[in-house]
Amino acid sequence: AVVARAATRHQEWEISYQFKSPDCVRKLAVTINGETPGPTIRATQGDTVVVRVKNSLLTENVAIHWHGIRQRGTPWADGTEGVTQCPILPGDTFTYAFVVDRPGTYMYHAHYGMQRSAGLNGLIVVAAAPGGPDAEPFRYDGEHDVLLNDWWHKSTYEQAAGLASAPLVWVGEPQSLLINGRGRFVNCSAAGACDAAHPECATPVFAVVPGRTYRFRIASVTSLSALNFEIEGHEMTVVEADGHYVKPFVVKNLNIYSGETYSVLIKADQDPNRNYWLASNVVSREPGTPAGTAVLSYYGGRSSPRRSPPTAPPAGPAWNDTAYRFRQSVATVAHPAHVEPPPPRADRTILLLNTQNKIDAHIKWALNGVSFTLPHTPYLVAMKRPGLLDTFDQRPPPETYAHRGYDVYAVPPNPNATTSDGLYRLRFGSVVDVVLQNANMLAPNKSETHPWHLHGHDFWVLGYGIGRFDPAVHPASYNLRDPILKNTVAVHPYGWTALRFRADNPGVWAFHCHIESHFFMGMGIAFEEGVDRVAPLPPQIMGCGKTRGGH
Ligand SMILES: O=C1O[C@H]([C@@H](O)CO)C(O)=C1O
């Protein structure tokens, strides 16, 4: 096989606030070179991506995370403020450089405060090395990219201040759902600064040639919403999830949680003389937002590509049909020719109870009763430089909770929690199981879906259940034969999700709920592994907390 020489893909980005009208309503958005979403990064497996980021936000820091890229050998380039780097100050320039070692569909987004919600996001598409072992086990004639998002009219400052307030001011359901950065606010005539004819909110059109097969790469960067995606009249064959090939299965509706990516194949085999909707709908929370829409149009058909389809946009499945979404999670397993078997057993199991809690009068989220706070001095620097260990809590967070007798269907008997910026230290090379246990929230009969995202790794998804996880029973039902590798996974209402990974990537890695407001409210942890093996840190990641002054 001919091995192509790895290339370096350079990007020059300037981050700034701009007036944008993604759903026809004008709002300040954080943009990359004036755009939201930012440019799609396209590379081939093995390439080095170099992004020079100039922060022109005037009064706001920034950091950018390359979601799904494992950062082997470059843990300082993960872009996680407080974990791997100091934020990039206004006026400063920071260069991210990393290798994209796996093909697949990924994304990037801000990882500082709630900045992701302000518009700083985009796609990363990595092609498989031609003729290599990771070449796709499927064929297609063309490709389309679909970036799904939810969108609010309130600024992220106002949202964050509300979440930090007592009593809580919840962000609420989004005003619009966006496809490739475009949506359509329903009450445009009633809203100020709304222009239904603004080009920035023109409905996206996806064109197909009759008879051809297309790969749709679908990524969700939503701040809150779990989405259901469909292409009217066209079945989708799921072939990739989070950069890993899936044993193909056919769906009419694809559930996609924030931080997940999928590739689906569709055949353009319907009547070419009309258009079809692409639609995203909120599931798992009671929807308060109309469908996000785009148009699928056939080349050579009699319908103008801009014409709305003759039907109403699909409304998606029942938002509270948990069993249906659970089944899709279970159906997502590794492609038979691309199974990477997990280690047969774990060296350590961490059982994490996800609860909504009260600290003073503030609403928080906690794991085993501990609500996460980010340290001001990034862990990676604090653990590599001498004399900085006093910058975070040295007590390790709890490995488990009192699960015997805990009723996951009842409101927490004790809503109190503590806060900590302590982290879990993993033995380098060890095999770690994490079981995420969902539970009832502070209000009765309420449990939500949480998409958990791990930095620096892909993990095997070993199993899902509904109800309380029993460590003496449920591991026997784990899928050790063909589990999918992912970087983001759903924990269903009242359910549990078990995953396994090898702690073999030297660095410090965040692991958190990918709902922007939930991480802000403490729903996360951090892992350290092999930090002694990390090469000397680039000085440009420092400049905050006790890293200042060139220790
Ligand atoms: O964290 C959350 O807070 C609200 C609600 O529980 C309180 O208003 C909600 O739906 C969340 O997911």
Coordinates of C-alpha atoms and ligand atoms in Angstrom, one line a residue:
A1 CA 0.0 0.0 0.0
V2 CA 1.1 3.5 -0.7
V3 CA 1.5 5.5 2.5
A4 CA 0.9 9.2 2.0
R5 CA 3.2 11.4 3.9
A6 CA 1.6 13.2 6.8
A7 CA 0.8 16.8 6.2
T8 CA 0.6 19.8 8.5
R9 CA -2.7 21.7 8.3
H10 CA -2.3 25.3 9.3
Q11 CA -5.2 27.5 10.5
E12 CA -5.1 31.2 11.5
W13 CA -8.0 32.1 13.7
E14 CA -9.1 35.4 15.2
I15 CA -11.8 35.1 17.9
S16 CA -14.1 38.1 18.2
Y17 CA -17.6 39.1 19.0
Q18 CA -19.7 39.9 16.0
F19 CA -23.4 40.7 15.5
K20 CA -24.9 37.5 14.0
S21 CA -28.4 36.4 13.1
P22 CA -28.2 32.6 13.2
D23 CA -32.0 32.2 13.7
C24 CA -32.8 35.6 12.1
V25 CA -32.5 37.4 15.5
R26 CA -29.5 39.6 15.8
K27 CA -27.2 38.7 18.8
L28 CA -23.6 39.1 19.8
A29 CA -21.8 35.8 19.0
V30 CA -18.3 34.6 19.6
T31 CA -17.0 34.0 16.1
I32 CA -13.9 32.6 14.4
N33 CA -12.7 34.8 11.6
G34 CA -16.1 36.4 11.7
E35 CA -18.1 33.2 11.4
T36 CA -20.2 30.9 13.6
P37 CA -19.8 28.0 13.3
G38 CA -16.1 28.3 12.6
P39 CA -14.4 26.7 9.6
T40 CA -14.4 22.9 9.3
I41 CA -10.9 21.5 9.9
R42 CA -10.2 18.8 7.2
A43 CA -7.2 16.5 7.6
T44 CA -6.0 13.0 6.9
Q45 CA -5.2 10.5 9.6
G46 CA -1.7 11.1 10.8
D47 CA -1.6 14.8 9.9
T48 CA -0.6 17.5 12.3
V49 CA -3.1 20.3 12.8
V50 CA -1.8 23.7 13.9
V51 CA -4.2 26.4 14.9
R52 CA -2.9 29.8 15.8
V53 CA -5.6 31.5 17.9
K54 CA -5.6 35.2 18.4
N55 CA -8.0 36.3 21.1
S56 CA -9.7 39.5 20.0
L57 CA -12.6 39.4 22.5
L58 CA -11.3 42.6 24.3
T59 CA -12.5 41.6 27.8
E60 CA -12.9 37.9 27.7
N61 CA -10.6 34.9 28.0
V62 CA -10.8 31.9 25.7
A63 CA -9.7 28.3 25.4
I64 CA -10.5 25.8 22.6
H65 CA -11.0 22.0 23.0
W66 CA -10.6 19.5 20.2
H67 CA -13.3 17.2 21.1
G68 CA -12.5 13.5 20.4
I69 CA -8.9 14.1 19.5
R70 CA -6.9 12.2 22.1
Q71 CA -3.8 14.4 22.3
R72 CA -1.3 11.6 22.8
G73 CA 1.9 13.3 23.6
T74 CA 0.4 16.8 23.6
P75 CA -1.8 16.9 26.7
W76 CA -1.2 20.7 27.0
A77 CA -3.1 21.1 23.7
D78 CA -6.4 19.7 24.9
G79 CA -7.7 23.3 25.4
T80 CA -9.5 22.7 28.7
E81 CA -9.2 25.8 30.9
G82 CA -8.2 25.0 34.5
V83 CA -7.2 21.5 33.6
T84 CA -4.6 21.6 30.8
Q85 CA -3.9 25.3 30.3
C86 CA -4.5 28.9 31.5
P87 CA -7.0 30.7 29.4
I88 CA -5.8 32.8 26.5
L89 CA -6.0 36.4 27.6
P90 CA -7.5 39.2 25.4
G91 CA -5.0 40.3 22.9
D92 CA -2.9 37.2 23.3
T93 CA -2.1 34.5 20.6
F94 CA -1.8 30.8 21.5
T95 CA -0.9 28.0 19.1
Y96 CA -2.5 24.6 19.4
A97 CA -0.6 21.8 17.6
F98 CA -1.7 18.2 17.7
V99 CA -1.8 15.0 15.6
V100 CA -5.1 13.6 14.4
D101 CA -4.3 9.9 14.7
R102 CA -7.7 8.4 14.0
P103 CA -10.1 9.0 11.1
G104 CA -13.6 10.1 11.9
T105 CA -16.0 12.9 12.7
Y106 CA -15.0 15.2 15.6
M107 CA -15.7 18.8 16.7
Y108 CA -14.1 21.7 18.4
H109 CA -15.6 24.2 20.8
A110 CA -14.7 26.7 23.5
H111 CA -14.0 25.2 26.9
Y112 CA -14.0 28.2 29.1
G113 CA -17.0 29.2 31.2
M114 CA -20.1 28.8 29.1
Q115 CA -18.5 30.2 26.0
R116 CA -19.3 27.2 23.8
S117 CA -23.0 28.4 23.9
A118 CA -21.9 31.7 22.5
G119 CA -21.1 30.3 19.1
L120 CA -17.5 29.2 19.3
N121 CA -17.8 25.7 17.7
G122 CA -17.1 23.8 14.5
L123 CA -16.4 20.4 12.9
I124 CA -13.2 18.4 12.5
V125 CA -13.3 15.8 9.7
V126 CA -10.4 13.3 9.5
A127 CA -10.2 11.1 6.4
A128 CA -8.8 7.6 6.8
A129 CA -5.3 7.1 5.5
P130 CA -5.8 5.6 2.1
G131 CA -5.2 1.8 2.0
G132 CA -4.5 1.7 5.7
P133 CA -6.1 -0.5 8.3
D134 CA -8.6 2.1 9.3
A135 CA -10.1 2.5 5.8
E136 CA -13.9 2.7 5.9
P137 CA -15.7 -0.7 5.7
F138 CA -18.5 1.0 3.6
R139 CA -18.8 2.9 0.3
Y140 CA -20.4 6.2 -0.6
D141 CA -20.4 8.6 -3.6
G142 CA -20.6 11.9 -1.7
E143 CA -20.5 13.5 1.7
H144 CA -22.4 16.1 3.6
D145 CA -21.7 17.6 7.0
V146 CA -24.4 18.4 9.6
L147 CA -23.6 20.3 12.7
L148 CA -26.5 20.5 15.2
N149 CA -26.9 23.1 17.9
D150 CA -29.4 24.8 20.1
W151 CA -29.5 28.6 20.5
W152 CA -30.6 31.1 23.1
H153 CA -31.3 34.8 22.8
K154 CA -29.9 35.6 26.2
S155 CA -26.2 36.1 26.4
T156 CA -24.1 33.4 28.0
Y157 CA -23.2 35.9 30.7
E158 CA -26.8 36.3 31.7
Q159 CA -27.2 32.5 31.6
A160 CA -24.1 31.8 33.7
A161 CA -25.1 34.5 36.2
G162 CA -28.5 32.9 36.5
L163 CA -27.1 29.5 37.1
A164 CA -24.8 30.9 39.8
S165 CA -27.6 32.8 41.5
A166 CA -29.7 31.8 44.5
P167 CA -32.4 31.1 43.8
L168 CA -31.4 29.5 40.5
V169 CA -32.4 31.1 37.3
W170 CA -32.5 28.2 34.9
V171 CA -31.5 28.7 31.2
G172 CA -34.8 27.2 30.0
E173 CA -35.4 25.6 26.6
P174 CA -33.6 27.1 23.6
Q175 CA -35.3 29.6 21.4
S176 CA -34.1 27.8 18.2
L177 CA -32.4 24.7 16.9
L178 CA -29.6 25.3 14.4
I179 CA -28.4 23.2 11.5
N180 CA -25.0 24.3 10.3
G181 CA -25.4 27.5 12.3
R182 CA -28.8 28.4 10.8
G183 CA -32.3 28.3 12.3
R184 CA -35.5 30.2 12.2
F185 CA -37.0 31.9 15.2
V186 CA -40.8 31.2 15.1
N187 CA -42.0 34.5 16.6
C188 CA -39.8 36.7 14.3
S189 CA -42.4 39.4 13.8
A190 CA -42.8 39.8 17.6
A191 CA -39.1 39.9 18.3
G192 CA -36.9 42.9 18.2
A193 CA -33.9 42.8 15.8
C194 CA -35.4 39.9 13.8
D195 CA -35.1 39.9 10.0
A196 CA -36.7 36.8 8.5
A197 CA -34.9 37.5 5.2
H198 CA -31.4 37.8 6.7
P199 CA -29.0 35.7 4.6
E200 CA -27.4 34.3 7.8
C201 CA -30.6 32.4 8.6
A202 CA -31.4 31.1 5.1
T203 CA -32.4 27.5 5.3
P204 CA -29.4 25.2 4.5
V205 CA -29.8 23.0 1.4
F206 CA -28.2 19.6 0.9
A207 CA -28.2 18.5 -2.7
V208 CA -28.0 14.9 -3.9
V209 CA -27.8 13.2 -7.2
P210 CA -30.5 10.6 -7.8
G211 CA -29.4 7.0 -7.2
R212 CA -26.2 8.0 -5.3
T213 CA -25.3 7.0 -1.8
Y214 CA -24.3 9.8 0.7
R215 CA -22.4 9.8 3.9
F216 CA -23.9 12.4 6.3
R217 CA -21.5 13.3 9.1
I218 CA -23.6 14.5 12.0
A219 CA -22.3 16.1 15.1
S220 CA -24.1 17.7 18.1
V221 CA -22.5 20.6 19.9
T222 CA -25.7 21.5 21.8
S223 CA -25.5 23.2 25.1
L224 CA -28.5 21.4 26.6
S225 CA -30.7 19.5 24.1
A226 CA -30.7 15.8 23.3
L227 CA -31.8 15.7 19.7
N228 CA -33.5 13.4 17.3
F229 CA -32.4 13.8 13.7
E230 CA -34.2 12.5 10.6
I231 CA -34.2 13.0 6.9
E232 CA -37.8 12.8 5.7
G233 CA -38.5 9.8 3.5
H234 CA -34.9 8.4 3.8
E235 CA -33.7 5.6 6.1
M236 CA -30.3 6.1 7.6
T237 CA -27.7 3.3 8.1
V238 CA -25.5 4.2 11.1
V239 CA -21.9 3.4 10.2
E240 CA -19.7 5.5 12.5
A241 CA -19.9 6.8 16.1
D242 CA -17.3 9.2 17.7
G243 CA -14.7 8.1 15.2
H244 CA -15.3 4.4 15.4
Y245 CA -17.0 2.1 12.8
V246 CA -20.3 0.7 13.9
K247 CA -21.9 -2.6 13.0
P248 CA -24.4 -1.1 10.6
F249 CA -28.0 -0.7 11.7
V250 CA -30.9 1.1 10.0
V251 CA -32.9 3.9 11.7
K252 CA -35.6 6.3 10.6
N253 CA -34.7 8.6 13.5
L254 CA -31.2 9.1 15.0
N255 CA -30.9 10.1 18.6
I256 CA -27.8 12.2 19.2
Y257 CA -26.6 13.7 22.5
S258 CA -24.4 16.7 22.9
G259 CA -20.8 15.8 22.2
E260 CA -21.6 12.8 20.1
T261 CA -20.9 12.4 16.4
Y262 CA -22.4 9.8 13.9
S263 CA -22.0 9.0 10.2
V264 CA -25.0 7.6 8.4
L265 CA -25.4 6.5 4.8
I266 CA -28.5 7.4 2.9
K267 CA -29.5 6.4 -0.6
A268 CA -31.0 9.1 -2.8
D269 CA -33.7 6.9 -4.1
Q270 CA -36.9 8.9 -3.6
D271 CA -39.0 11.0 -6.0
P272 CA -36.5 13.6 -7.2
N273 CA -39.3 16.1 -8.1
R274 CA -39.9 17.3 -4.6
N275 CA -37.8 18.3 -1.6
Y276 CA -37.5 16.7 1.8
W277 CA -36.9 18.0 5.3
L278 CA -33.9 17.4 7.4
A279 CA -35.2 17.9 10.9
S280 CA -33.8 18.0 14.5
N281 CA -36.2 17.8 17.4
V282 CA -35.6 17.9 21.2
V283 CA -36.0 14.6 23.0
S284 CA -35.6 13.6 26.6
R285 CA -36.6 17.1 27.9
E286 CA -40.2 18.4 27.4
P287 CA -39.7 20.4 24.2
G288 CA -40.3 24.1 24.1
T289 CA -38.6 24.6 20.7
P290 CA -39.8 24.0 17.2
A291 CA -37.8 21.7 14.9
G292 CA -34.6 22.8 13.4
T293 CA -34.9 22.3 9.7
A294 CA -32.9 22.1 6.4
V295 CA -33.8 20.9 3.0
L296 CA -32.7 17.9 1.0
S297 CA -33.0 18.5 -2.7
Y298 CA -32.4 16.3 -5.8
Y299 CA -30.3 17.5 -8.7
G300 CA -32.2 17.4 -11.9
G301 CA -35.6 17.2 -10.1
R302 CA -38.4 19.7 -10.9
S303 CA -38.4 21.3 -7.5
S304 CA -36.3 24.4 -6.9
P305 CA -33.7 23.7 -4.2
R306 CA -35.0 26.6 -2.1
R307 CA -38.6 25.5 -2.1
S308 CA -40.0 24.2 1.2
P309 CA -41.1 20.6 1.0
P310 CA -44.8 20.1 0.6
T311 CA -45.2 18.5 4.0
A312 CA -44.9 19.8 7.6
P313 CA -41.5 19.3 9.2
P314 CA -41.3 15.9 11.0
A315 CA -42.0 16.2 14.7
G316 CA -39.8 13.4 15.8
P317 CA -40.7 10.6 18.3
A318 CA -42.3 11.2 21.7
W319 CA -39.8 13.2 23.7
N320 CA -40.2 11.0 26.8
D321 CA -39.9 7.6 25.0
T322 CA -36.8 6.6 27.0
A323 CA -37.0 2.9 26.0
Y324 CA -36.7 3.7 22.3
R325 CA -33.6 5.8 22.9
F326 CA -32.1 3.2 25.3
R327 CA -32.5 0.6 22.5
Q328 CA -30.5 2.7 20.1
S329 CA -27.7 3.0 22.7
V330 CA -27.6 -0.7 23.1
A331 CA -27.6 -1.3 19.3
T332 CA -24.5 0.8 18.8
V333 CA -21.6 -1.8 18.8
A334 CA -18.3 -2.2 17.0
H335 CA -18.2 -3.2 13.3
P336 CA -17.2 -6.9 13.1
A337 CA -14.1 -6.1 11.1
H338 CA -13.0 -3.3 13.6
V339 CA -13.6 -4.8 17.0
E340 CA -10.9 -3.8 19.5
P341 CA -11.6 -6.1 22.4
P342 CA -11.5 -4.5 25.8
P343 CA -9.2 -5.8 28.6
P344 CA -11.2 -8.6 30.3
R345 CA -11.2 -7.0 33.7
A346 CA -10.6 -3.7 35.4
D347 CA -8.0 -2.9 38.0
R348 CA -10.2 -0.3 39.6
T349 CA -13.9 0.6 39.5
I350 CA -15.3 4.0 40.2
L351 CA -19.0 4.2 40.8
L352 CA -20.3 7.8 40.4
L353 CA -23.8 8.7 41.6
N354 CA -25.1 11.7 39.6
T355 CA -27.3 13.9 41.8
Q356 CA -28.7 17.4 41.8
N357 CA -28.0 19.1 45.1
K358 CA -28.2 22.2 47.2
I359 CA -25.2 24.0 48.5
D360 CA -26.4 26.9 50.7
A361 CA -29.2 28.1 48.5
H362 CA -27.5 27.2 45.2
I363 CA -28.5 24.4 43.0
K364 CA -25.5 22.2 41.9
W365 CA -24.7 18.8 40.4
A366 CA -22.5 16.4 42.3
L367 CA -20.8 13.0 41.9
N368 CA -20.9 11.0 45.1
G369 CA -21.8 14.1 46.9
V370 CA -19.0 16.3 45.6
S371 CA -19.6 19.1 43.2
F372 CA -16.7 19.9 41.0
T373 CA -15.0 23.3 40.8
L374 CA -12.1 24.1 38.4
P375 CA -8.9 25.1 40.1
H376 CA -7.4 28.5 39.2
T377 CA -4.0 27.0 38.5
P378 CA -4.4 24.3 35.8
Y379 CA -3.8 20.8 37.2
L380 CA -1.3 19.9 34.5
V381 CA 0.9 22.8 35.5
A382 CA 0.3 22.3 39.2
M383 CA 1.4 18.7 39.0
K384 CA 4.5 19.2 36.8
R385 CA 6.0 22.3 38.4
P386 CA 7.5 22.1 41.9
G387 CA 5.7 23.7 44.8
L388 CA 2.2 24.1 43.4
L389 CA 0.3 21.2 44.9
D390 CA -1.3 23.5 47.4
T391 CA -3.3 25.0 44.5
F392 CA -5.9 22.2 44.6
D393 CA -7.5 19.9 47.2
Q394 CA -5.1 16.9 47.7
R395 CA -7.9 14.7 49.1
P396 CA -9.1 12.3 46.4
P397 CA -12.8 12.4 45.7
P398 CA -14.9 9.4 46.7
E399 CA -14.7 6.1 44.7
T400 CA -18.3 5.2 45.4
Y401 CA -21.5 6.0 47.3
A402 CA -23.6 4.1 49.8
H403 CA -25.4 2.3 47.0
R404 CA -27.0 -0.4 49.2
G405 CA -30.5 0.9 49.9
Y406 CA -30.1 4.1 47.8
D407 CA -33.4 4.7 46.0
V408 CA -32.5 6.2 42.6
Y409 CA -36.3 6.8 42.0
A410 CA -36.7 9.0 45.1
V411 CA -35.6 12.6 45.6
P412 CA -32.2 12.6 47.4
P413 CA -32.7 12.0 51.1
N414 CA -30.0 14.5 51.8
P415 CA -29.8 17.3 49.2
N416 CA -26.6 18.7 50.6
A417 CA -23.2 18.3 48.9
T418 CA -19.7 19.7 49.2
T419 CA -17.5 21.3 46.6
S420 CA -14.0 20.2 45.7
D421 CA -11.3 20.6 43.0
G422 CA -9.6 17.3 44.0
L423 CA -9.0 14.8 41.2
Y424 CA -8.7 11.1 40.7
R425 CA -5.1 9.8 40.3
L426 CA -4.9 6.7 38.1
R427 CA -2.1 4.2 38.1
F428 CA -0.4 4.6 34.7
G429 CA -1.5 1.8 32.3
S430 CA -4.2 0.5 34.6
V431 CA -7.6 -0.5 33.4
V432 CA -10.4 1.7 34.9
D433 CA -14.1 1.1 34.9
V434 CA -16.5 3.9 35.6
V435 CA -20.1 3.3 36.2
L436 CA -22.3 6.4 36.0
Q437 CA -25.4 6.1 38.1
N438 CA -28.3 8.4 37.3
A439 CA -31.0 9.2 39.9
N440 CA -34.0 11.4 40.7
M441 CA -33.4 15.1 40.8
L442 CA -34.5 17.5 43.5
A443 CA -38.0 17.6 42.2
P444 CA -40.0 14.3 42.3
N445 CA -40.4 12.1 39.3
K446 CA -37.7 13.8 37.4
S447 CA -34.4 12.3 36.0
E448 CA -32.7 13.7 32.9
T449 CA -30.3 12.3 30.3
H450 CA -26.6 13.2 30.8
P451 CA -24.1 12.9 28.0
W452 CA -20.7 12.2 29.6
H453 CA -17.6 13.1 27.7
L454 CA -14.1 11.9 28.5
H455 CA -11.0 13.9 27.3
G456 CA -7.8 12.2 26.1
H457 CA -9.4 8.8 25.5
D458 CA -11.9 6.6 23.8
F459 CA -13.7 4.2 26.2
W460 CA -15.5 0.9 25.7
V461 CA -19.2 1.1 26.4
L462 CA -19.7 -2.1 28.4
G463 CA -23.3 -1.8 29.3
Y464 CA -26.5 0.2 30.1
G465 CA -29.2 -0.4 32.6
I466 CA -32.3 1.2 34.1
G467 CA -32.5 1.3 37.9
R468 CA -29.8 0.9 40.5
F469 CA -26.5 -0.6 39.4
D470 CA -25.5 -3.6 41.5
P471 CA -21.7 -4.3 41.4
A472 CA -22.4 -7.9 42.4
V473 CA -24.8 -8.6 39.5
H474 CA -24.6 -6.3 36.5
P475 CA -20.9 -6.7 35.4
A476 CA -21.8 -10.3 34.4
S477 CA -23.9 -8.8 31.6
Y478 CA -21.2 -6.5 30.2
N479 CA -20.6 -6.7 26.5
L480 CA -16.9 -7.7 26.3
R481 CA -17.2 -9.1 22.8
D482 CA -17.8 -6.2 20.5
P483 CA -18.4 -3.0 22.6
I484 CA -18.1 0.3 20.7
L485 CA -15.4 2.8 21.6
K486 CA -16.7 6.3 22.1
N487 CA -15.7 9.5 23.8
T488 CA -19.3 10.6 24.8
V489 CA -22.0 8.4 26.1
A490 CA -25.6 8.9 27.4
V491 CA -26.7 8.0 30.9
H492 CA -30.4 7.5 30.6
P493 CA -33.0 8.7 33.1
Y494 CA -32.8 6.6 36.3
G495 CA -30.3 4.5 34.5
W496 CA -26.6 3.5 34.6
T497 CA -23.9 3.3 32.0
A498 CA -20.7 1.3 32.5
L499 CA -17.5 2.1 30.6
R500 CA -13.9 1.0 30.6
F501 CA -10.7 2.7 29.5
R502 CA -6.9 2.2 29.8
A503 CA -5.2 5.0 31.7
D504 CA -2.3 5.1 29.2
N505 CA -2.3 8.7 28.0
P506 CA 0.0 10.8 30.2
G507 CA -1.8 14.0 31.3
V508 CA -4.7 15.3 33.1
W509 CA -8.1 14.8 31.6
A510 CA -11.6 16.2 32.3
F511 CA -14.6 13.9 32.4
H512 CA -17.9 15.7 32.6
C513 CA -21.5 16.0 31.6
H514 CA -21.5 17.7 28.2
I515 CA -24.5 19.9 29.0
E516 CA -22.9 23.3 29.3
S517 CA -24.9 24.4 32.3
H518 CA -24.5 21.1 34.2
F519 CA -20.7 21.2 33.9
F520 CA -20.9 24.8 35.1
M521 CA -22.9 23.6 38.1
G522 CA -20.3 21.1 39.0
M523 CA -21.1 17.9 37.1
G524 CA -17.6 16.7 36.3
I525 CA -14.4 15.2 37.6
A526 CA -10.8 15.0 36.4
F527 CA -8.3 12.2 36.1
E528 CA -4.5 12.3 36.3
E529 CA -2.4 9.5 34.8
G530 CA 1.3 9.3 34.2
V531 CA 1.9 13.0 34.6
D532 CA 5.6 12.2 35.4
R533 CA 5.9 11.0 31.8
V534 CA 4.6 14.3 30.3
A535 CA 7.3 16.1 28.4
P536 CA 8.4 19.6 29.5
L537 CA 5.4 21.9 29.3
P538 CA 5.2 24.7 26.7
P539 CA 5.4 28.0 28.7
Q540 CA 2.5 29.4 26.7
I541 CA 0.0 27.3 28.7
M542 CA 1.0 29.3 31.8
G543 CA 0.2 32.8 33.0
C544 CA -2.6 32.4 35.5
G545 CA -2.9 31.5 39.2
K546 CA 0.4 30.4 40.8
T547 CA 1.9 29.6 37.4
R548 CA 2.6 33.3 37.0
G549 CA 6.1 34.7 37.3
G550 CA 7.8 31.8 35.6
H551 CA 8.3 29.2 38.3
Ligands
LIG1 O1 -29.9 21.6 36.3 C1 -31.1 21.8 36.0 O2 -31.9 22.7 36.7 C2 -33.2 22.6 36.0 C3 -34.3 22.3 37.0 O3 -34.0 21.1 37.7 C4 -34.4 23.4 38.0 O4 -35.0 24.5 37.5 C5 -33.0 21.5 35.0 O5 -34.0 21.1 34.3 C6 -31.8 21.1 35.0 O6 -31.3 20.2 34.2

